[in-house]
């Protein structure tokens, strides 16, 4: 078995944020998917993230560490949330990825863990 | 072709397929097979070709892989793997069930054509693993620098290993979704067989045989799916014309065509018609079958050809071929008007077709310029020689 990171690729601008009703429906679908993952023994960890504007970056600075306000890179997309799944191979991981796309309606990046 | 070359063309794909299953590692399998062929090149000329060349290659490659794993084994996990491999009393491919080797070849094909790989990587990987082409050959075929192609293939192999792209034919539920990309790759292998982008030969029979073999496996996998049958028919009909391919279709000596291949292709086209679910490969095969039916270019049923082209998505290549058929049906000036609307400037074929139509309209200066434009756009020596002959015949 291997572990895969399923990242939610969230648009930073331009896209309409979901209405409260839509959000509720999304969360219901995500909850259902998560219990399916747990029932299949595939779920390892998952979470949704606050906006990139809430991030702080720590950088090595000689022997010191420097604090910088904001995300490490401003992009058109940001990591909005993620799930770590346990899967036999890429096809199995892609199946969970496909179902995550269906639940959230956003692009999902599937990436294997190296260790 | 030397013995060894013939064995290489015949055995490479099968050996990589069998060893990938046994070793669980595509990259290692490929390297081991390459090493086995290097040993063969060093020893066969003196000791003679072994009675079962395929079995010899697989066994030698497996031993090399085991040696390499043992050298690299640092942890107990790898040592356990070495122990496991040593106990595989591997039957040689000839003795192994035909079914088992066939399944390995399909696994290899579906792995190379996995949708998580970029489309251009799928074709390159299939040509490399199944067809045994070298990276420089594949780079030339796709007109990209060797380093670019090497990086593309390395990246794809790395992803297969690291992301764990499975070595498996998809189950019934996933098979339809995976089907068209596999057919497309096999079609491209066949295309490269019949118009190599460079080199002196107009065809690569070894690749044509690979493409036909793969298409047969696909038909066997989903006998009720007519597009695979259409693709097989198309490959057979195209390959049947290979012996005459030094010249374009309109001037080929049709007595040279391989009637056996053409008959099989035509029978498959008839089966497709009975199934009654047409698709692009089936329609292209039907066009090839109309040509196979005609004793001469002039006797071709052009209205049928035009009607079939009308069924295909109107890509520039289809528009061009349709224009050629229309020129035969309605005359060169009607054909030329259509050709001039096709957006395919980079294609040598477009300029050669224009040149021929201009010649038939007695517009010789323009014809000469069009032949030159065609010459400037091909690196295939056989094509160049033919174009030069046609241009010089204008004088």
Tab-separated table of C-alpha atoms in Angstrom:
chain	number	residue	atom	x	y	z
A	1	UNK	CA	0.000	0.000	0.000
A	2	UNK	CA	1.091	3.561	-0.646
A	3	UNK	CA	-0.150	6.917	0.508
A	4	UNK	CA	-1.321	9.692	-1.790
A	5	UNK	CA	-2.011	13.367	-1.152
A	6	UNK	CA	-5.247	14.592	-2.716
A	7	UNK	CA	-4.964	18.395	-2.870
A	8	UNK	CA	-7.936	20.660	-3.522
A	9	UNK	CA	-6.831	23.179	-6.159
A	10	UNK	CA	-8.810	26.274	-5.187
A	11	UNK	CA	-9.021	29.336	-7.464
A	12	UNK	CA	-7.646	32.462	-5.762
A	13	UNK	CA	-9.691	35.009	-7.672
A	14	UNK	CA	-12.359	35.400	-10.307
A	15	UNK	CA	-14.401	32.429	-9.165
A	16	UNK	CA	-17.599	33.026	-7.179
A	17	UNK	CA	-17.292	31.553	-3.695
A	18	UNK	CA	-20.090	29.050	-3.038
A	19	UNK	CA	-23.304	30.345	-1.441
A	20	UNK	CA	-24.103	29.059	2.077
A	21	UNK	CA	-26.573	26.587	0.572
A	22	UNK	CA	-24.025	25.311	-1.925
A	23	UNK	CA	-21.407	25.075	0.799
A	24	UNK	CA	-23.732	23.021	2.938
A	25	UNK	CA	-24.353	20.599	0.067
A	26	UNK	CA	-20.602	20.338	-0.607
A	27	UNK	CA	-19.859	19.644	3.056
A	28	UNK	CA	-22.540	16.945	3.125
A	29	UNK	CA	-20.996	15.243	0.098
A	30	UNK	CA	-17.478	15.558	1.540
A	31	UNK	CA	-18.701	14.042	4.826
A	32	UNK	CA	-20.281	11.121	2.967
A	33	UNK	CA	-17.107	10.561	0.923
A	34	UNK	CA	-15.001	10.630	4.068
A	35	UNK	CA	-17.078	7.974	5.740
A	36	UNK	CA	-16.852	5.875	2.561
A	37	UNK	CA	-13.054	6.274	2.674
A	38	UNK	CA	-13.032	5.231	6.319
A	39	UNK	CA	-15.262	2.226	5.631
A	40	UNK	CA	-12.840	1.160	2.864
A	41	UNK	CA	-9.836	1.596	5.144
A	42	UNK	CA	-8.432	4.244	2.789
A	43	UNK	CA	-8.787	7.400	4.882
A	44	UNK	CA	-5.646	8.601	6.683
A	45	UNK	CA	-6.183	12.300	7.337
A	46	UNK	CA	-7.995	15.246	5.825
A	47	UNK	CA	-8.750	18.877	6.424
A	48	UNK	CA	-9.847	22.149	4.886
A	49	UNK	CA	-7.561	25.161	5.163
A	50	UNK	CA	-8.203	28.836	5.917
A	51	UNK	CA	-7.447	31.385	3.178
A	52	UNK	CA	-3.780	31.954	2.169
A	53	UNK	CA	-4.028	35.467	3.640
A	54	UNK	CA	-3.964	33.821	7.086
A	55	UNK	CA	-0.606	32.143	6.400
A	56	UNK	CA	2.789	32.981	7.884
A	57	UNK	CA	6.041	31.857	6.258
A	58	UNK	CA	9.140	31.012	8.289
A	59	UNK	CA	12.428	31.331	6.429
A	60	UNK	CA	15.911	30.230	7.494
A	61	UNK	CA	18.012	33.367	8.001
A	62	UNK	CA	21.528	32.362	9.016
A	63	UNK	CA	21.117	30.908	12.487
A	64	UNK	CA	17.888	32.755	12.831
A	65	UNK	CA	14.386	32.277	11.467
A	66	UNK	CA	12.592	35.103	9.749
A	67	UNK	CA	8.802	35.534	9.871
A	68	UNK	CA	6.993	36.800	6.785
A	69	UNK	CA	3.292	37.561	6.582
A	70	UNK	CA	1.371	35.817	3.814
A	71	UNK	CA	1.639	32.634	1.726
A	72	UNK	CA	4.966	31.431	0.256
A	73	UNK	CA	3.799	32.171	-3.248
A	74	UNK	CA	0.881	34.175	-4.605
A	75	UNK	CA	-0.670	32.120	-7.343
A	76	UNK	CA	-3.844	31.812	-9.374
A	77	UNK	CA	-4.657	28.785	-7.229
A	78	UNK	CA	-3.957	27.803	-3.677
A	79	UNK	CA	-4.172	24.670	-1.559
A	80	UNK	CA	-7.693	24.867	-0.141
A	81	UNK	CA	-7.727	21.506	1.591
A	82	UNK	CA	-6.421	17.995	1.308
A	83	UNK	CA	-6.973	14.339	2.033
A	84	UNK	CA	-4.333	11.692	2.568
A	85	UNK	CA	-5.474	8.259	1.377
A	86	UNK	CA	-3.971	4.825	1.537
A	87	UNK	CA	-4.262	3.041	-1.817
A	88	UNK	CA	-2.873	-0.052	-3.536
A	89	UNK	CA	-1.829	1.845	-6.652
A	90	UNK	CA	-2.425	4.997	-8.668
A	91	UNK	CA	-5.680	3.716	-10.164
A	92	UNK	CA	-7.148	3.229	-6.696
A	93	UNK	CA	-5.937	6.689	-5.612
A	94	UNK	CA	-7.359	8.229	-8.796
A	95	UNK	CA	-10.734	6.672	-8.019
A	96	UNK	CA	-10.833	8.504	-4.684
A	97	UNK	CA	-9.617	11.625	-6.486
A	98	UNK	CA	-12.427	11.330	-9.020
A	99	UNK	CA	-14.998	11.041	-6.241
A	100	UNK	CA	-13.465	14.069	-4.505
A	101	UNK	CA	-13.854	16.098	-7.711
A	102	UNK	CA	-17.493	15.024	-7.842
A	103	UNK	CA	-18.046	16.044	-4.209
A	104	UNK	CA	-16.292	19.427	-4.289
A	105	UNK	CA	-16.420	20.470	-7.948
A	106	UNK	CA	-12.823	21.702	-7.964
A	107	UNK	CA	-9.654	20.238	-9.524
A	108	UNK	CA	-7.833	17.656	-7.389
A	109	UNK	CA	-4.105	16.950	-7.625
A	110	UNK	CA	-3.151	13.352	-6.786
A	111	UNK	CA	0.439	12.924	-5.724
A	112	UNK	CA	2.300	9.954	-4.217
A	113	UNK	CA	4.176	10.236	-0.937
A	114	UNK	CA	7.899	9.484	-1.212
A	115	UNK	CA	8.051	8.262	2.400
B	1	UNK	CA	18.591	-7.906	-41.444
B	2	UNK	CA	20.885	-9.967	-39.233
B	3	UNK	CA	19.582	-12.821	-37.087
B	4	UNK	CA	20.027	-10.752	-33.982
B	5	UNK	CA	18.179	-7.755	-35.411
B	6	UNK	CA	15.271	-9.978	-36.406
B	7	UNK	CA	15.183	-11.522	-32.924
B	8	UNK	CA	15.359	-8.054	-31.362
B	9	UNK	CA	12.338	-6.805	-33.346
B	10	UNK	CA	10.400	-9.956	-32.593
B	11	UNK	CA	11.302	-10.508	-28.968
B	12	UNK	CA	11.981	-7.115	-27.354
B	13	UNK	CA	8.401	-6.211	-26.472
B	14	UNK	CA	7.515	-9.705	-25.270
B	15	UNK	CA	10.672	-9.951	-23.135
B	16	UNK	CA	10.099	-6.552	-21.489
B	17	UNK	CA	6.453	-7.512	-20.868
B	18	UNK	CA	7.251	-10.854	-19.237
B	19	UNK	CA	10.108	-9.459	-17.135
B	20	UNK	CA	8.134	-6.423	-15.973
B	21	UNK	CA	5.641	-8.828	-14.430
B	22	UNK	CA	8.360	-10.992	-12.881
B	23	UNK	CA	10.499	-8.105	-11.637
B	24	UNK	CA	7.713	-5.661	-10.859
B	25	UNK	CA	9.816	-2.868	-12.331
B	26	UNK	CA	9.533	-1.625	-15.901
B	27	UNK	CA	12.817	0.262	-15.891
B	28	UNK	CA	14.791	-2.675	-14.516
B	29	UNK	CA	13.113	-5.011	-17.007
B	30	UNK	CA	14.013	-2.794	-19.938
B	31	UNK	CA	17.631	-2.400	-18.865
B	32	UNK	CA	17.994	-6.115	-18.255
B	33	UNK	CA	16.611	-6.895	-21.723
B	34	UNK	CA	19.019	-4.360	-23.247
B	35	UNK	CA	21.909	-6.039	-21.409
B	36	UNK	CA	20.790	-9.469	-22.594
B	37	UNK	CA	20.828	-8.249	-26.202
B	38	UNK	CA	24.303	-6.787	-25.666
B	39	UNK	CA	25.493	-10.200	-24.453
B	40	UNK	CA	23.799	-11.819	-27.448
B	41	UNK	CA	25.578	-9.420	-29.817
B	42	UNK	CA	28.894	-10.409	-28.235
B	43	UNK	CA	28.385	-14.182	-28.158
B	44	UNK	CA	25.905	-15.304	-30.844
B	45	UNK	CA	28.066	-14.542	-33.888
B	46	UNK	CA	30.669	-16.982	-32.570
B	47	UNK	CA	28.562	-19.574	-30.781
B	48	UNK	CA	25.570	-19.394	-33.066
B	49	UNK	CA	21.982	-18.335	-32.382
B	50	UNK	CA	20.499	-20.469	-29.576
B	51	UNK	CA	17.608	-22.802	-30.469
B	52	UNK	CA	15.127	-20.641	-28.549
B	53	UNK	CA	16.340	-17.041	-28.932
B	54	UNK	CA	13.361	-15.582	-27.052
B	55	UNK	CA	13.843	-17.925	-24.112
B	56	UNK	CA	17.566	-17.223	-24.090
B	57	UNK	CA	16.955	-13.465	-23.973
B	58	UNK	CA	14.379	-13.662	-21.152
B	59	UNK	CA	16.527	-16.032	-19.071
B	60	UNK	CA	19.707	-13.996	-19.588
B	61	UNK	CA	17.888	-10.762	-18.799
B	62	UNK	CA	16.402	-12.222	-15.625
B	63	UNK	CA	19.831	-13.427	-14.475
B	64	UNK	CA	21.303	-9.991	-15.145
B	65	UNK	CA	18.520	-8.328	-13.180
B	66	UNK	CA	19.067	-10.701	-10.270
B	67	UNK	CA	22.808	-9.966	-10.357
B	68	UNK	CA	22.127	-6.271	-10.335
B	69	UNK	CA	19.626	-6.436	-7.506
B	70	UNK	CA	22.104	-8.539	-5.501
B	71	UNK	CA	24.871	-5.982	-6.064
B	72	UNK	CA	22.576	-3.168	-5.012
B	73	UNK	CA	20.929	-5.059	-2.178
B	74	UNK	CA	21.658	-3.253	1.042
B	75	UNK	CA	18.521	-3.942	3.036
B	76	UNK	CA	16.824	-7.200	3.836
B	77	UNK	CA	13.813	-6.247	1.742
B	78	UNK	CA	15.897	-6.277	-1.418
B	79	UNK	CA	17.644	-9.492	-0.464
B	80	UNK	CA	14.252	-11.096	-0.038
B	81	UNK	CA	13.361	-9.879	-3.532
B	82	UNK	CA	16.543	-11.441	-4.923
B	83	UNK	CA	15.668	-14.717	-3.218
B	84	UNK	CA	12.166	-14.607	-4.679
B	85	UNK	CA	13.439	-13.952	-8.202
B	86	UNK	CA	15.968	-16.756	-7.987
B	87	UNK	CA	13.201	-19.200	-7.256
B	88	UNK	CA	11.208	-18.205	-10.338
B	89	UNK	CA	11.950	-21.255	-12.423
B	90	UNK	CA	10.951	-19.123	-15.356
B	91	UNK	CA	9.498	-21.028	-18.237
B	92	UNK	CA	10.790	-19.715	-21.511
B	93	UNK	CA	8.298	-17.640	-23.527
B	94	UNK	CA	7.811	-20.358	-26.129
B	95	UNK	CA	6.939	-22.834	-23.436
B	96	UNK	CA	4.916	-20.423	-21.400
B	97	UNK	CA	1.267	-20.454	-22.257
B	98	UNK	CA	0.504	-18.285	-25.236
B	99	UNK	CA	-2.191	-16.717	-23.073
B	100	UNK	CA	0.245	-15.654	-20.373
B	101	UNK	CA	2.590	-13.878	-22.793
B	102	UNK	CA	-0.384	-12.253	-24.501
B	103	UNK	CA	-1.644	-10.962	-21.156
B	104	UNK	CA	1.795	-9.546	-20.317
B	105	UNK	CA	1.888	-7.688	-23.614
B	106	UNK	CA	-1.540	-6.197	-22.968
B	107	UNK	CA	-0.463	-5.189	-19.445
B	108	UNK	CA	2.612	-3.488	-20.832
B	109	UNK	CA	0.522	-1.679	-23.459
B	110	UNK	CA	-2.050	-0.443	-20.931
B	111	UNK	CA	0.696	0.693	-18.559
B	112	UNK	CA	2.472	2.637	-21.309
B	113	UNK	CA	-0.885	4.162	-22.351
B	114	UNK	CA	-2.079	5.079	-18.861
B	115	UNK	CA	-4.112	8.314	-18.925
B	116	UNK	CA	-2.016	9.729	-16.051
B	117	UNK	CA	0.867	9.970	-18.562
B	118	UNK	CA	0.990	12.790	-21.107
B	119	UNK	CA	-0.283	11.659	-24.545
B	120	UNK	CA	3.095	12.252	-26.226
B	121	UNK	CA	4.794	10.216	-23.491
B	122	UNK	CA	2.369	7.300	-24.049
B	123	UNK	CA	3.325	6.885	-27.705
B	124	UNK	CA	7.029	7.337	-27.001
B	125	UNK	CA	6.970	4.789	-24.198
B	126	UNK	CA	5.026	2.263	-26.285
B	127	UNK	CA	7.457	2.619	-29.190
B	128	UNK	CA	10.341	2.158	-26.764
B	129	UNK	CA	9.029	-0.719	-24.658
B	130	UNK	CA	6.861	-2.642	-27.100
B	131	UNK	CA	8.559	-1.707	-30.367
B	132	UNK	CA	12.114	-1.665	-29.033
B	133	UNK	CA	12.894	1.664	-30.720
B	134	UNK	CA	15.847	3.639	-29.410
B	135	UNK	CA	15.399	7.110	-27.962
B	136	UNK	CA	17.125	8.760	-30.975
B	137	UNK	CA	14.752	6.920	-33.347
B	138	UNK	CA	11.711	8.051	-31.377
B	139	UNK	CA	13.052	11.605	-31.173
B	140	UNK	CA	13.438	11.692	-34.964
B	141	UNK	CA	9.943	10.310	-35.462
B	142	UNK	CA	8.451	13.139	-33.395
B	143	UNK	CA	10.837	15.806	-34.656
B	144	UNK	CA	12.013	16.739	-31.174
B	145	UNK	CA	15.604	16.947	-29.899
B	146	UNK	CA	16.998	13.692	-28.502
B	147	UNK	CA	17.521	15.216	-25.056
B	148	UNK	CA	13.865	16.288	-24.945
B	149	UNK	CA	12.680	12.798	-25.836
B	150	UNK	CA	15.092	11.175	-23.374
B	151	UNK	CA	13.768	13.441	-20.617
B	152	UNK	CA	10.157	12.684	-21.606
B	153	UNK	CA	10.719	8.922	-21.463
B	154	UNK	CA	12.695	9.081	-18.214
B	155	UNK	CA	10.011	11.219	-16.591
B	156	UNK	CA	7.285	8.801	-17.679
B	157	UNK	CA	9.161	5.760	-16.359
B	158	UNK	CA	9.870	7.598	-13.117
B	159	UNK	CA	6.190	8.424	-12.706
B	160	UNK	CA	5.127	4.834	-13.422
B	161	UNK	CA	7.434	3.665	-10.629
B	162	UNK	CA	6.878	6.422	-8.059
B	163	UNK	CA	3.153	6.986	-8.487
B	164	UNK	CA	2.608	3.225	-8.797
B	165	UNK	CA	0.854	3.133	-12.121
B	166	UNK	CA	-0.361	-0.464	-12.046
B	167	UNK	CA	0.894	-3.151	-14.433
B	168	UNK	CA	-2.526	-4.403	-15.292
B	169	UNK	CA	-5.258	-4.535	-17.890
B	170	UNK	CA	-8.155	-2.473	-16.474
B	171	UNK	CA	-11.266	-4.307	-15.323
B	172	UNK	CA	-14.476	-4.318	-17.345
B	173	UNK	CA	-15.760	-1.197	-15.600
B	174	UNK	CA	-12.730	0.945	-16.492
B	175	UNK	CA	-11.883	-0.607	-19.839
B	176	UNK	CA	-14.155	1.566	-22.043
B	177	UNK	CA	-12.678	4.789	-20.602
B	178	UNK	CA	-9.139	3.566	-21.255
B	179	UNK	CA	-9.896	2.188	-24.706
B	180	UNK	CA	-9.598	5.148	-27.069
B	181	UNK	CA	-6.192	6.267	-25.819
B	182	UNK	CA	-4.801	2.746	-26.304
B	183	UNK	CA	-6.267	2.549	-29.815
B	184	UNK	CA	-4.794	5.977	-30.594
B	185	UNK	CA	-1.320	4.875	-29.533
B	186	UNK	CA	-1.465	1.656	-31.546
B	187	UNK	CA	-2.675	3.700	-34.525
B	188	UNK	CA	0.300	6.062	-34.120
B	189	UNK	CA	2.708	3.117	-33.980
B	190	UNK	CA	1.191	2.015	-37.295
B	191	UNK	CA	1.411	5.535	-38.739
B	192	UNK	CA	5.084	5.746	-37.861
B	193	UNK	CA	5.563	2.346	-39.525
B	194	UNK	CA	4.237	3.619	-42.837
B	195	UNK	CA	5.699	7.081	-43.036
B	196	UNK	CA	8.865	7.255	-40.957
B	197	UNK	CA	9.702	10.925	-40.579
B	198	UNK	CA	13.326	10.349	-41.509
B	199	UNK	CA	15.566	7.704	-43.001
B	200	UNK	CA	15.837	6.073	-46.376
B	201	UNK	CA	13.051	3.500	-46.224
B	202	UNK	CA	9.412	4.368	-46.915
B	203	UNK	CA	8.191	1.855	-44.322
B	204	UNK	CA	9.255	0.062	-41.145
B	205	UNK	CA	7.871	-3.470	-41.446
B	206	UNK	CA	8.898	-4.310	-37.891
B	207	UNK	CA	6.732	-1.520	-36.473
B	208	UNK	CA	3.846	-2.399	-38.774
B	209	UNK	CA	3.987	-5.969	-37.437
B	210	UNK	CA	4.021	-4.646	-33.843
B	211	UNK	CA	1.001	-2.444	-34.475
B	212	UNK	CA	-0.925	-5.321	-36.101
B	213	UNK	CA	0.003	-7.687	-33.271
B	214	UNK	CA	-1.189	-5.184	-30.646
B	215	UNK	CA	-4.416	-4.485	-32.534
B	216	UNK	CA	-5.115	-8.249	-32.691
B	217	UNK	CA	-4.623	-8.472	-28.923
B	218	UNK	CA	-7.083	-5.605	-28.444
B	219	UNK	CA	-9.683	-7.218	-30.709
B	220	UNK	CA	-9.260	-10.388	-28.654
B	221	UNK	CA	-9.735	-8.442	-25.434
B	222	UNK	CA	-13.030	-6.826	-26.505
B	223	UNK	CA	-14.352	-8.809	-29.476
B	224	UNK	CA	-17.685	-6.934	-29.407
B	225	UNK	CA	-16.029	-3.512	-29.775
B	226	UNK	CA	-15.927	-2.593	-33.480
B	227	UNK	CA	-13.353	0.238	-33.377
B	228	UNK	CA	-10.494	-2.133	-32.473
B	229	UNK	CA	-11.601	-4.320	-35.377
B	230	UNK	CA	-11.654	-1.207	-37.589
B	231	UNK	CA	-8.164	-0.267	-36.449
B	232	UNK	CA	-6.869	-3.781	-37.150
B	233	UNK	CA	-8.478	-3.663	-40.608
B	234	UNK	CA	-6.935	-0.246	-41.264
B	235	UNK	CA	-3.467	-1.449	-40.217
B	236	UNK	CA	-3.750	-4.617	-42.329
B	237	UNK	CA	-4.936	-2.720	-45.409
B	238	UNK	CA	-2.245	-0.042	-45.037
B	239	UNK	CA	0.438	-2.674	-44.508
B	240	UNK	CA	-0.787	-4.648	-47.538
B	241	UNK	CA	0.355	-1.691	-49.673
B	242	UNK	CA	3.781	-1.467	-48.001
B	243	UNK	CA	5.675	-3.418	-50.709
B	244	UNK	CA	4.602	-0.738	-53.244
B	245	UNK	CA	5.037	2.264	-50.974
B	246	UNK	CA	8.137	3.682	-52.596
B	247	UNK	CA	5.545	5.526	-54.715
B	248	UNK	CA	2.357	7.330	-53.665
B	249	UNK	CA	-0.931	5.428	-53.983
B	250	UNK	CA	-1.856	6.841	-57.398
B	251	UNK	CA	1.248	5.388	-59.072
B	252	UNK	CA	1.743	2.180	-57.082
B	253	UNK	CA	2.104	-1.168	-58.828
B	254	UNK	CA	-0.923	-2.843	-57.302
B	255	UNK	CA	0.393	-6.296	-58.233
B	256	UNK	CA	2.907	-5.785	-55.407
B	257	UNK	CA	0.176	-5.421	-52.787
B	258	UNK	CA	-0.040	-8.234	-50.237
B	259	UNK	CA	-3.383	-9.829	-51.127
B	260	UNK	CA	-3.462	-11.947	-47.968
B	261	UNK	CA	-3.307	-8.931	-45.663
B	262	UNK	CA	-5.747	-6.963	-47.838
B	263	UNK	CA	-8.286	-9.816	-47.878
B	264	UNK	CA	-8.184	-10.112	-44.096
B	265	UNK	CA	-8.619	-6.337	-43.791
B	266	UNK	CA	-11.578	-6.341	-46.166
B	267	UNK	CA	-13.234	-9.207	-44.303
B	268	UNK	CA	-12.875	-7.212	-41.064
B	269	UNK	CA	-14.429	-4.156	-42.728
B	270	UNK	CA	-17.397	-6.307	-43.764
B	271	UNK	CA	-17.719	-7.548	-40.163
B	272	UNK	CA	-17.713	-3.931	-38.966
B	273	UNK	CA	-20.491	-3.068	-41.417
B	274	UNK	CA	-22.547	-5.964	-40.030
B	275	UNK	CA	-22.020	-4.733	-36.458
B	276	UNK	CA	-23.289	-1.345	-37.618
B	277	UNK	CA	-21.654	0.961	-35.062
B	278	UNK	CA	-19.259	3.041	-37.207
B	279	UNK	CA	-16.314	4.976	-35.803
B	280	UNK	CA	-13.351	6.823	-37.227
B	281	UNK	CA	-11.023	3.810	-37.534
B	282	UNK	CA	-13.739	1.764	-39.192
B	283	UNK	CA	-14.452	4.526	-41.704
B	284	UNK	CA	-10.747	4.950	-42.487
B	285	UNK	CA	-10.502	1.172	-42.933
B	286	UNK	CA	-13.520	1.273	-45.251
B	287	UNK	CA	-11.748	3.917	-47.379
B	288	UNK	CA	-8.645	1.710	-47.515
B	289	UNK	CA	-10.891	-1.206	-48.486
B	290	UNK	CA	-12.350	0.777	-51.420
B	291	UNK	CA	-8.786	1.356	-52.651
B	292	UNK	CA	-7.967	-2.339	-52.157
B	293	UNK	CA	-10.986	-3.206	-54.329
B	294	UNK	CA	-9.865	-1.059	-57.250
B	295	UNK	CA	-7.615	-2.678	-59.877
B	296	UNK	CA	-6.194	0.775	-60.746
B	297	UNK	CA	-6.245	4.305	-59.325
B	298	UNK	CA	-8.559	5.388	-62.168
B	299	UNK	CA	-11.001	2.549	-61.393
B	300	UNK	CA	-11.441	3.651	-57.774
B	301	UNK	CA	-15.024	4.249	-56.649
B	302	UNK	CA	-14.372	7.936	-55.894
B	303	UNK	CA	-17.920	8.851	-54.973
B	304	UNK	CA	-17.792	6.147	-52.312
B	305	UNK	CA	-14.441	7.494	-51.071
B	306	UNK	CA	-15.788	11.059	-50.855
B	307	UNK	CA	-18.919	9.844	-49.043
B	308	UNK	CA	-16.752	8.018	-46.490
B	309	UNK	CA	-14.512	11.046	-45.940
B	310	UNK	CA	-17.669	13.061	-45.257
B	311	UNK	CA	-18.315	10.779	-42.250
B	312	UNK	CA	-14.981	11.645	-40.608
B	313	UNK	CA	-14.238	14.645	-38.390
B	314	UNK	CA	-12.980	17.268	-40.851
B	315	UNK	CA	-9.377	17.601	-39.662
B	316	UNK	CA	-6.957	19.226	-42.131
B	317	UNK	CA	-5.573	15.793	-43.116
B	318	UNK	CA	-9.100	14.497	-43.831
B	319	UNK	CA	-9.926	17.669	-45.810
B	320	UNK	CA	-6.782	17.151	-47.876
B	321	UNK	CA	-7.497	13.493	-48.630
B	322	UNK	CA	-11.105	14.312	-49.427
B	323	UNK	CA	-9.923	17.031	-51.839
B	324	UNK	CA	-7.765	14.457	-53.651
B	325	UNK	CA	-10.812	12.209	-54.087
B	326	UNK	CA	-12.962	15.164	-55.235
B	327	UNK	CA	-10.276	16.059	-57.802
B	328	UNK	CA	-10.667	12.566	-59.294
B	329	UNK	CA	-14.463	12.832	-59.248
B	330	UNK	CA	-14.986	16.448	-60.372
B	331	UNK	CA	-11.656	17.431	-61.944
B	332	UNK	CA	-8.385	19.030	-60.805
B	333	UNK	CA	-9.608	22.622	-60.614
B	334	UNK	CA	-12.414	21.718	-58.164
B	335	UNK	CA	-9.889	19.672	-56.161
B	336	UNK	CA	-7.336	22.474	-56.143
B	337	UNK	CA	-9.870	24.969	-54.823
B	338	UNK	CA	-10.509	22.621	-51.885
B	339	UNK	CA	-6.792	21.967	-51.304
B	340	UNK	CA	-6.129	25.698	-51.106
B	341	UNK	CA	-8.570	25.942	-48.215
B	342	UNK	CA	-6.732	23.291	-46.141
B	343	UNK	CA	-4.668	24.658	-43.287
B	344	UNK	CA	-1.708	22.253	-43.351
B	345	UNK	CA	1.239	24.262	-44.683
B	346	UNK	CA	3.818	22.193	-42.796
B	347	UNK	CA	2.778	18.969	-44.544
B	348	UNK	CA	4.860	17.845	-47.541
B	349	UNK	CA	1.828	15.883	-48.751
B	350	UNK	CA	-0.287	19.034	-49.145
B	351	UNK	CA	2.330	20.668	-51.356
B	352	UNK	CA	2.875	17.493	-53.383
B	353	UNK	CA	-0.889	17.193	-53.965
B	354	UNK	CA	-1.070	20.855	-55.018
B	355	UNK	CA	1.880	20.328	-57.360
B	356	UNK	CA	0.210	17.354	-59.054
B	357	UNK	CA	-3.077	19.231	-59.513
B	358	UNK	CA	-1.287	22.316	-60.867
B	359	UNK	CA	0.598	20.092	-63.314
B	360	UNK	CA	-2.675	18.579	-64.531
B	361	UNK	CA	-3.939	22.149	-65.067
B	362	UNK	CA	-0.781	22.932	-67.143
B	363	UNK	CA	0.337	25.536	-64.553
B	364	UNK	CA	3.916	24.242	-64.629
B	365	UNK	CA	5.783	27.131	-62.938
B	366	UNK	CA	3.437	26.982	-59.954
B	367	UNK	CA	3.713	23.191	-59.922
B	368	UNK	CA	7.501	23.420	-59.760
B	369	UNK	CA	7.326	25.826	-56.814
B	370	UNK	CA	4.892	23.499	-55.037
B	371	UNK	CA	7.214	20.470	-55.488
B	372	UNK	CA	10.031	22.566	-54.017
B	373	UNK	CA	7.811	23.480	-51.068
B	374	UNK	CA	7.087	19.762	-50.533
B	375	UNK	CA	10.802	18.884	-50.760
B	376	UNK	CA	11.628	21.482	-48.129
B	377	UNK	CA	9.186	19.825	-45.730
B	378	UNK	CA	10.296	16.182	-45.676
B	379	UNK	CA	13.434	14.518	-44.350
B	380	UNK	CA	12.459	11.072	-45.662
B	381	UNK	CA	14.941	10.257	-48.424
B	382	UNK	CA	12.581	8.007	-50.388
B	383	UNK	CA	9.947	10.759	-50.460
B	384	UNK	CA	12.539	13.325	-51.484
B	385	UNK	CA	13.757	11.206	-54.393
B	386	UNK	CA	10.204	10.725	-55.678
B	387	UNK	CA	9.373	14.429	-55.375
B	388	UNK	CA	12.537	15.387	-57.254
B	389	UNK	CA	11.661	12.947	-60.047
B	390	UNK	CA	8.178	14.418	-60.366
B	391	UNK	CA	9.491	17.973	-60.364
B	392	UNK	CA	12.152	17.217	-62.971
B	393	UNK	CA	9.575	15.475	-65.184
B	394	UNK	CA	7.919	18.889	-65.653
B	395	UNK	CA	10.729	19.938	-68.016
